[in-house]
Short mmCIF file of C-alpha atoms and ligand atoms in Angstrom, two decimals:
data_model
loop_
_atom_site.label_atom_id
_atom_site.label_comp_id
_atom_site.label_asym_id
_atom_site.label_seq_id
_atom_site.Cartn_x
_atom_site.Cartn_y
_atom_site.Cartn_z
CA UNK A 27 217.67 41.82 74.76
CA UNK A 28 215.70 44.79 74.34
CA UNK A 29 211.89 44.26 74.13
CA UNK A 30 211.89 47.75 72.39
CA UNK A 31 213.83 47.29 69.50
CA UNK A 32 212.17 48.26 66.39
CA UNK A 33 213.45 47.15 63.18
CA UNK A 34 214.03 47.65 59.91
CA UNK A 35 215.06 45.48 57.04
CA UNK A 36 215.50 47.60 53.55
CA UNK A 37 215.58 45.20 51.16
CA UNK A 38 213.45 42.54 52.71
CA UNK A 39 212.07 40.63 49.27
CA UNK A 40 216.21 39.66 48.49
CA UNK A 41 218.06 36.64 49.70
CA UNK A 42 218.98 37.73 52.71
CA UNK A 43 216.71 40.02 53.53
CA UNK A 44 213.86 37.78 52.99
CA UNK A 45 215.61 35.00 55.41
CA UNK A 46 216.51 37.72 58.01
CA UNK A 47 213.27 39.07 58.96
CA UNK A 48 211.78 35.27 59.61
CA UNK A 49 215.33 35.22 62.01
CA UNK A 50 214.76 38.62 63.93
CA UNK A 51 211.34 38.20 64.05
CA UNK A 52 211.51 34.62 66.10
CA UNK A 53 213.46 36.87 68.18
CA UNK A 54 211.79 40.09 68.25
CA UNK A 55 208.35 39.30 67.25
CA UNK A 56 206.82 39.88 63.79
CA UNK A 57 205.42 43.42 64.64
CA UNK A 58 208.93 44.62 66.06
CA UNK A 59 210.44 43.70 62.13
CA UNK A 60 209.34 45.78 59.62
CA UNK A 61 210.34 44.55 56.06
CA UNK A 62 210.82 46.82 52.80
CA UNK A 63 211.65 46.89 49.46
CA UNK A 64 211.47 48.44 46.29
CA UNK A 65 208.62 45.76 44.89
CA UNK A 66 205.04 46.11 44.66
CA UNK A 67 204.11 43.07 46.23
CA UNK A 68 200.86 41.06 45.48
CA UNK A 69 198.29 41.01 47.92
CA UNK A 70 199.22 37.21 49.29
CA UNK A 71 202.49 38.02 49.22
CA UNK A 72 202.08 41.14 51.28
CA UNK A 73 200.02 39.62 53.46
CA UNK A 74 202.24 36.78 54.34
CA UNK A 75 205.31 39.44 55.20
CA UNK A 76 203.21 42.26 57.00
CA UNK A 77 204.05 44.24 58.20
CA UNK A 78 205.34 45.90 54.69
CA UNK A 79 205.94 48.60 53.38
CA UNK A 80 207.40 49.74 49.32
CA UNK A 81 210.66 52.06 49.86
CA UNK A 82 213.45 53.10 47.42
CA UNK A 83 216.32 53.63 49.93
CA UNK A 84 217.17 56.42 47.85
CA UNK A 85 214.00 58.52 48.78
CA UNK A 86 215.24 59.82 51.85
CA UNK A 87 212.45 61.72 53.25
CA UNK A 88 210.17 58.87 53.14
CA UNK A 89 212.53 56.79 54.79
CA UNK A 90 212.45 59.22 57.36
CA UNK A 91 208.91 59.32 57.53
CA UNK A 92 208.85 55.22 58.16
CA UNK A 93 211.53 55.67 60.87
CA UNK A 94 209.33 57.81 62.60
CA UNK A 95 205.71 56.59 62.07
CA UNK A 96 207.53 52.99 63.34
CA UNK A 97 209.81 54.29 65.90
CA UNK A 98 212.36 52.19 64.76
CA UNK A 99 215.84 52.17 66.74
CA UNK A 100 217.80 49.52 64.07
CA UNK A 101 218.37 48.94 60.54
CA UNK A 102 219.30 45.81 58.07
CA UNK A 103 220.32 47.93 54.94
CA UNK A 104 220.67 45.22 52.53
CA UNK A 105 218.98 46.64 48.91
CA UNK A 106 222.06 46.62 46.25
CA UNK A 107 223.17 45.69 43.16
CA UNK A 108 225.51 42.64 43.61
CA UNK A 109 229.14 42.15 41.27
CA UNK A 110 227.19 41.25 37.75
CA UNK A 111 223.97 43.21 37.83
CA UNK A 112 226.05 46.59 38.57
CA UNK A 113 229.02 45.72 35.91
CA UNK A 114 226.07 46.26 33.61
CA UNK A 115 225.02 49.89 35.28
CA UNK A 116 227.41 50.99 36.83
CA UNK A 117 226.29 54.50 37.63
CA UNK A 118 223.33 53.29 39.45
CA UNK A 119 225.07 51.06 41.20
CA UNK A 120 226.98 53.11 42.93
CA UNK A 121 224.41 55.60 43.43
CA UNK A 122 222.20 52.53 45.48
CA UNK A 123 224.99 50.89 46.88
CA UNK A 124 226.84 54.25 48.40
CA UNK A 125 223.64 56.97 48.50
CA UNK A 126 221.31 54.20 50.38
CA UNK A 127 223.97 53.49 52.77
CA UNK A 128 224.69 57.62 53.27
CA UNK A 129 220.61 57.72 53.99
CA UNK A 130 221.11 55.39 57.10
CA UNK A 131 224.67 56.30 58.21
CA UNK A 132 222.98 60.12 58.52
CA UNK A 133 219.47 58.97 60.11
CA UNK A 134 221.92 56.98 62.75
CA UNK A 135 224.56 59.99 62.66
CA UNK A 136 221.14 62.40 63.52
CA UNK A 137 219.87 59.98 66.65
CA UNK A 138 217.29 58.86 64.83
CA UNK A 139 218.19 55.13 65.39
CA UNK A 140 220.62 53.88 66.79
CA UNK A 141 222.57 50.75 65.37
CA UNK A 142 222.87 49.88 61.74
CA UNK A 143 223.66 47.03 59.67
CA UNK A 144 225.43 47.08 56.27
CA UNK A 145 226.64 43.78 54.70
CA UNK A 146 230.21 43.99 52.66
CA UNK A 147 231.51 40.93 50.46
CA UNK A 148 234.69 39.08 49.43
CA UNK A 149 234.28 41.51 46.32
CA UNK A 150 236.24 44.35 48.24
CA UNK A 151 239.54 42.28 47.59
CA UNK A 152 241.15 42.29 43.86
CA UNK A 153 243.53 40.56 41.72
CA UNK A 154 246.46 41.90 43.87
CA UNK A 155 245.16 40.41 47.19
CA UNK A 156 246.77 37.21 48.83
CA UNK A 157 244.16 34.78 47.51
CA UNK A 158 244.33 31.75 49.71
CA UNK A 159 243.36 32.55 53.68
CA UNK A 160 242.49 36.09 52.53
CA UNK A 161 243.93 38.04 55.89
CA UNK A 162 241.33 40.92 57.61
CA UNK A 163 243.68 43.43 57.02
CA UNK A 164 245.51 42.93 53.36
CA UNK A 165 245.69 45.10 49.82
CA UNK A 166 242.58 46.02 48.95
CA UNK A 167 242.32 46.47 44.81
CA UNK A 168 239.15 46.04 43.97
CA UNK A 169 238.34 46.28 40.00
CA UNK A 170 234.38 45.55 39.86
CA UNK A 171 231.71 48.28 40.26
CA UNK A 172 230.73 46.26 42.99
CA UNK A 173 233.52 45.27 45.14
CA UNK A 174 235.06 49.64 44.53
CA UNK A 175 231.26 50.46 46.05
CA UNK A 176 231.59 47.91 49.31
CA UNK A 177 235.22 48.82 49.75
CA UNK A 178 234.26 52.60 49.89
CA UNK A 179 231.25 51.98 52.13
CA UNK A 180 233.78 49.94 54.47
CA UNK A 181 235.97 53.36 54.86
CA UNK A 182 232.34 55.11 55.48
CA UNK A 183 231.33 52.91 58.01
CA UNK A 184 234.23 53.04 59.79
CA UNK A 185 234.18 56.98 59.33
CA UNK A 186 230.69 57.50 60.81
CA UNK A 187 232.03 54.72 63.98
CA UNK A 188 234.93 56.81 64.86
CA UNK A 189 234.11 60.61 64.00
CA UNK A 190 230.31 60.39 64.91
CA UNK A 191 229.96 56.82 67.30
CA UNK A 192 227.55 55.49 64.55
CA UNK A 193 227.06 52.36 66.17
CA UNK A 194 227.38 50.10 63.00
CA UNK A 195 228.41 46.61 62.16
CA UNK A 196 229.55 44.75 58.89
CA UNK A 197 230.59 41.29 57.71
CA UNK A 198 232.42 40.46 54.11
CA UNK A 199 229.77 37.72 53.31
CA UNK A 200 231.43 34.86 50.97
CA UNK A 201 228.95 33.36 48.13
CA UNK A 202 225.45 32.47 50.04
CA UNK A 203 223.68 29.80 49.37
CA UNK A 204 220.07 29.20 50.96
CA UNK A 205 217.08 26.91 49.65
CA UNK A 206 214.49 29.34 50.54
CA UNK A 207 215.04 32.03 48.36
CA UNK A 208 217.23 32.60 45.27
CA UNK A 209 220.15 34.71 44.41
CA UNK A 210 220.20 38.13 42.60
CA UNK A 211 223.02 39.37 40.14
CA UNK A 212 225.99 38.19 41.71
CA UNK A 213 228.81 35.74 40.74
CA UNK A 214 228.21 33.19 42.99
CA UNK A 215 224.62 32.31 42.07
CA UNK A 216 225.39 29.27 40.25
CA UNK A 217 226.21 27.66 43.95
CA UNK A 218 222.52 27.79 44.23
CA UNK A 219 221.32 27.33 40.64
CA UNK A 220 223.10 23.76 40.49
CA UNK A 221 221.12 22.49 44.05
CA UNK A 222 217.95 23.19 41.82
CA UNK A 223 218.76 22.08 38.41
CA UNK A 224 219.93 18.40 39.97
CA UNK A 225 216.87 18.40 42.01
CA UNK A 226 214.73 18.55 38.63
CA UNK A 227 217.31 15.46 37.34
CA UNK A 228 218.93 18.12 34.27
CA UNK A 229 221.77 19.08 33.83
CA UNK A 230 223.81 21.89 34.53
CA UNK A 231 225.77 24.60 32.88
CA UNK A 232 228.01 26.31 34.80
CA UNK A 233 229.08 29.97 34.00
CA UNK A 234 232.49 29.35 35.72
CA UNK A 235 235.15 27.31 34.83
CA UNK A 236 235.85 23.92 36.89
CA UNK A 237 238.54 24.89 39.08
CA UNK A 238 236.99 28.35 39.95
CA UNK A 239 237.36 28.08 43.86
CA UNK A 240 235.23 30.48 45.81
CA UNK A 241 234.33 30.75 49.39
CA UNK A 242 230.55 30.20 50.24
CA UNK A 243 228.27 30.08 52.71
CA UNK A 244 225.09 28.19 53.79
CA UNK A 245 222.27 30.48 54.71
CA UNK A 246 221.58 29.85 58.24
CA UNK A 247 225.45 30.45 59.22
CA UNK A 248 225.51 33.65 57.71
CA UNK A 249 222.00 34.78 59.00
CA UNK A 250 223.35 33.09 62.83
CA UNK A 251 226.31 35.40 61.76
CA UNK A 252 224.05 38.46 61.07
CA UNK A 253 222.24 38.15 64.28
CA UNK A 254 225.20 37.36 66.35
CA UNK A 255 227.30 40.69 65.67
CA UNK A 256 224.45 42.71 65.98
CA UNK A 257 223.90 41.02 69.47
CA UNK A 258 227.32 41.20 70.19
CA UNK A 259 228.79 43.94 72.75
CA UNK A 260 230.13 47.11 71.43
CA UNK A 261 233.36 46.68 72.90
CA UNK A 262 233.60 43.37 71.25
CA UNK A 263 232.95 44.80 67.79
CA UNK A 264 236.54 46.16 67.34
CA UNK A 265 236.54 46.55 63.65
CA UNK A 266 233.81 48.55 62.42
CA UNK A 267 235.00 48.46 58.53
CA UNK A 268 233.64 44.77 57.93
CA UNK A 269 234.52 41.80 59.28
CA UNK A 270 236.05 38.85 57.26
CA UNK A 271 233.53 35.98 57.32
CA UNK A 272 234.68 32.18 56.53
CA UNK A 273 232.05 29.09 55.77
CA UNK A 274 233.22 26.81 52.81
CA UNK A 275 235.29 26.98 49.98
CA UNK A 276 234.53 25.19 46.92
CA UNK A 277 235.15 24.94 43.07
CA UNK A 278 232.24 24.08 40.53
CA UNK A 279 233.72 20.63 40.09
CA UNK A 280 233.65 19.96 43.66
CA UNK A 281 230.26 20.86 44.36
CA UNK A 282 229.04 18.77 41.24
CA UNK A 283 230.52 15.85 42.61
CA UNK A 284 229.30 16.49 46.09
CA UNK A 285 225.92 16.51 44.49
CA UNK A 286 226.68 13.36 42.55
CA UNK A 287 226.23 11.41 45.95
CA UNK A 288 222.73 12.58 45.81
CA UNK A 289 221.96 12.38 42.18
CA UNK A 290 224.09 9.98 40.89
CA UNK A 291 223.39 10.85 37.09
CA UNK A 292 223.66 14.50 37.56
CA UNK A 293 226.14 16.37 34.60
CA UNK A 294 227.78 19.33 34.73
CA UNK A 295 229.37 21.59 31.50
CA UNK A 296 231.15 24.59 31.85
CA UNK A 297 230.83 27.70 29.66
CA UNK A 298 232.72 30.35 31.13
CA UNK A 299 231.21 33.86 30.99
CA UNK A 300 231.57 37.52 32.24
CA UNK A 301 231.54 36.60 35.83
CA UNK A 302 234.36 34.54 35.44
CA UNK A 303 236.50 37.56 35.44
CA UNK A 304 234.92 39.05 38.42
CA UNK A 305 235.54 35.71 40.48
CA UNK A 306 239.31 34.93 38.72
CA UNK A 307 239.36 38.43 41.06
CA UNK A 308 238.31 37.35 44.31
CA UNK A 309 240.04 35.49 46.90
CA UNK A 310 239.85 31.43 47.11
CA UNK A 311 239.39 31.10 50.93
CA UNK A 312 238.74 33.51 53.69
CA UNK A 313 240.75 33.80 57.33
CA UNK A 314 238.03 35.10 60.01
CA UNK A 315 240.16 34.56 63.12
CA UNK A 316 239.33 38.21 64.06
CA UNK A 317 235.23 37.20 63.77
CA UNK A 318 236.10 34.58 65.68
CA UNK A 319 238.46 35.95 68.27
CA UNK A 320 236.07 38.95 68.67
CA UNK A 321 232.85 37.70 68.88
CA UNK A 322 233.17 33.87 68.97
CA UNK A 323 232.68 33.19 65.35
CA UNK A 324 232.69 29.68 63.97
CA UNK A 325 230.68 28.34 60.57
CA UNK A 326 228.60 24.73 61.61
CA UNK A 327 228.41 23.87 57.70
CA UNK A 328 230.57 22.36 54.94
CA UNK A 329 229.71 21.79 51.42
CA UNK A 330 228.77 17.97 52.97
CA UNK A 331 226.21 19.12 55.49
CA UNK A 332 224.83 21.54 53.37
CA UNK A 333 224.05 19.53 50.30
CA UNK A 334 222.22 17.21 52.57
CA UNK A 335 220.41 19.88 54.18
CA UNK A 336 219.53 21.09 50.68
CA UNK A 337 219.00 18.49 49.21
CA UNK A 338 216.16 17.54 52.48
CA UNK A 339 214.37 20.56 51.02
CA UNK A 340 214.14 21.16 47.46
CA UNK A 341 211.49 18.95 46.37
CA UNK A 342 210.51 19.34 42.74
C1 AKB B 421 228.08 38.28 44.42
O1 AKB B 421 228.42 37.24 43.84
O2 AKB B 421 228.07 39.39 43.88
C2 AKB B 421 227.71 38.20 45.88
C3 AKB B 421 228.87 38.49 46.77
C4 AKB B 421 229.96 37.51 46.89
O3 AKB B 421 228.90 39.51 47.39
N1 AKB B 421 227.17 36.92 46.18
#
């Protein structure tokens, strides 16, 4: 591994983001991992994360400036607005979600870094896409703000790869669901909404609908995941749209019960809302064979191991 690496992460205060620099910096060492977003953070707060700094990913010129004054060679681009927050502004979104990306496709495309990471979703496959085992390569009709603005960045990405060796890598993350930090205007929040409400002994109401199945993820597969394609050789990294990722698949009724080992008293309604149109869109499972044939993919949780494992931390 490079000792010289200098990173990156736009977005750092999200869900990911916020789990991904305490990964790359075990590896790379907290100075080496730079973390941004678009908050003003508190003093404590900005303390604890240093080094910091506030960036829209839209002000291009100053995220040239912090490319420079850090000599960074890599960057985690992972400030968006996920499926529900951009149904309700939809212009914006896909000014953040495509004009960010442009910024550090173009900084890469320019030699100023050299390897960039962009995270896609399950949201770039629609209502006509083979649901169950979604295949890598499939129809692709998209009808959220969302999943039109990943699908386009995919064809982008895979643009800048071939007509300008942009060295940059993608996965289709599934629902992600992580104890440390919590979710942000997408349709799969509830996955980690329910760990919490249980954990305070109320009940739940779900915004899906029972039999809603979804695929997830636990946190540290999909950071493990993260880190392992952008350590992966560039040969290996034959697809350079996005891969398809694969953890867990479960419905709302499933993970309730799952839960009801834990807290045996734990109750779960269901009043269907917006999202459940956005996920009645997406695919049920995902088949990541080509992750896994590439660059040795292969999830270590299921919804079992995870509740435990969230269930060890949440302490209310
Ligand atoms: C969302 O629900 O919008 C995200 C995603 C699946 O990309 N979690």
């Amino acid at each position: 591994m490079n000792a010289k690496e200098k990173i990156l992460i736009i977005g750092s205060s999200g869900q990911i983001g916020s789990e991904l620099v305490e990964g790359l910096r075990d590896i790379y060492g907290r100075e080496s991992v730079i973390a941004s977003d678009i908050r003003n953070l508190e003093k404590e707060s900005l303390e604890a994360v240093a080094p910091y700094e506030k960036l829209n990913v839209l002000d291009k010129d100053h995220l040239y400036a912090l490319v420079k004054k850090y000599e960074i060679t890599q960057i985690y681009l992972l400030a968006a607005l996920l499926s529900a927050t951009a149904e309700k502004n939809p212009m914006f979104a896909w000014d953040l979600n495509m004009n960010g990306l442009f910024n550090v496709l173009n900084l890469a495309k320019e030699g100023h870094i050299k390897k960039v990471y962009w995270p896609s979703s399950i949201a770039v496959f629609g209502p006509t896409t083979p649901r169950i085992m979604t295949p890598q390569f499939t129809i692709m009709e998209p009808n959220t703000v969302y999943g039109i603005s990943k699908q386009t960045g995919e064809r982008w990405c895979e643009y800048y790869f071939q007509k300008y060796q942009v060295d940059v890598r993608s996965l289709r993350y599934p629902g992600l669901i992580g104890y440390k930090s919590a979710p942000g205007g997408g349709t799969t929040d509830y996955a980690v909404h329910i760990y919490h409400e249980a954990a305070k002994h109320q009940p739940y109401v779900c915004f899906l609908s029972e039999n809603t199945g979804l695929p997830m993820m636990y946190m540290p597969d999909a950071i493990k995941a993260t880190i392992d394609l952008m350590h992966a050789d560039p040969d290996k990294v034959k697809i350079r749209s996005s891969y398809n990722l694969s953890g867990m698949s479960f419905t709302p009724q499933e993970i309730a019960n799952e839960i009801k080992q834990h807290y045996p008293s734990f109750s779960i309604s269901y009043q269907p809302d917006s999202r459940q149109q956005i996920a009645d869109s997406w695919p049920q499972s995902i088949d990541d064979s080509y992750a896994n044939n590439d660059w040795g993919w292969k999830a270590a949780y299921d919804l079992k191991l995870m509740t435990e494992d969230m269930f060890a931390h949440i302490k209310y």
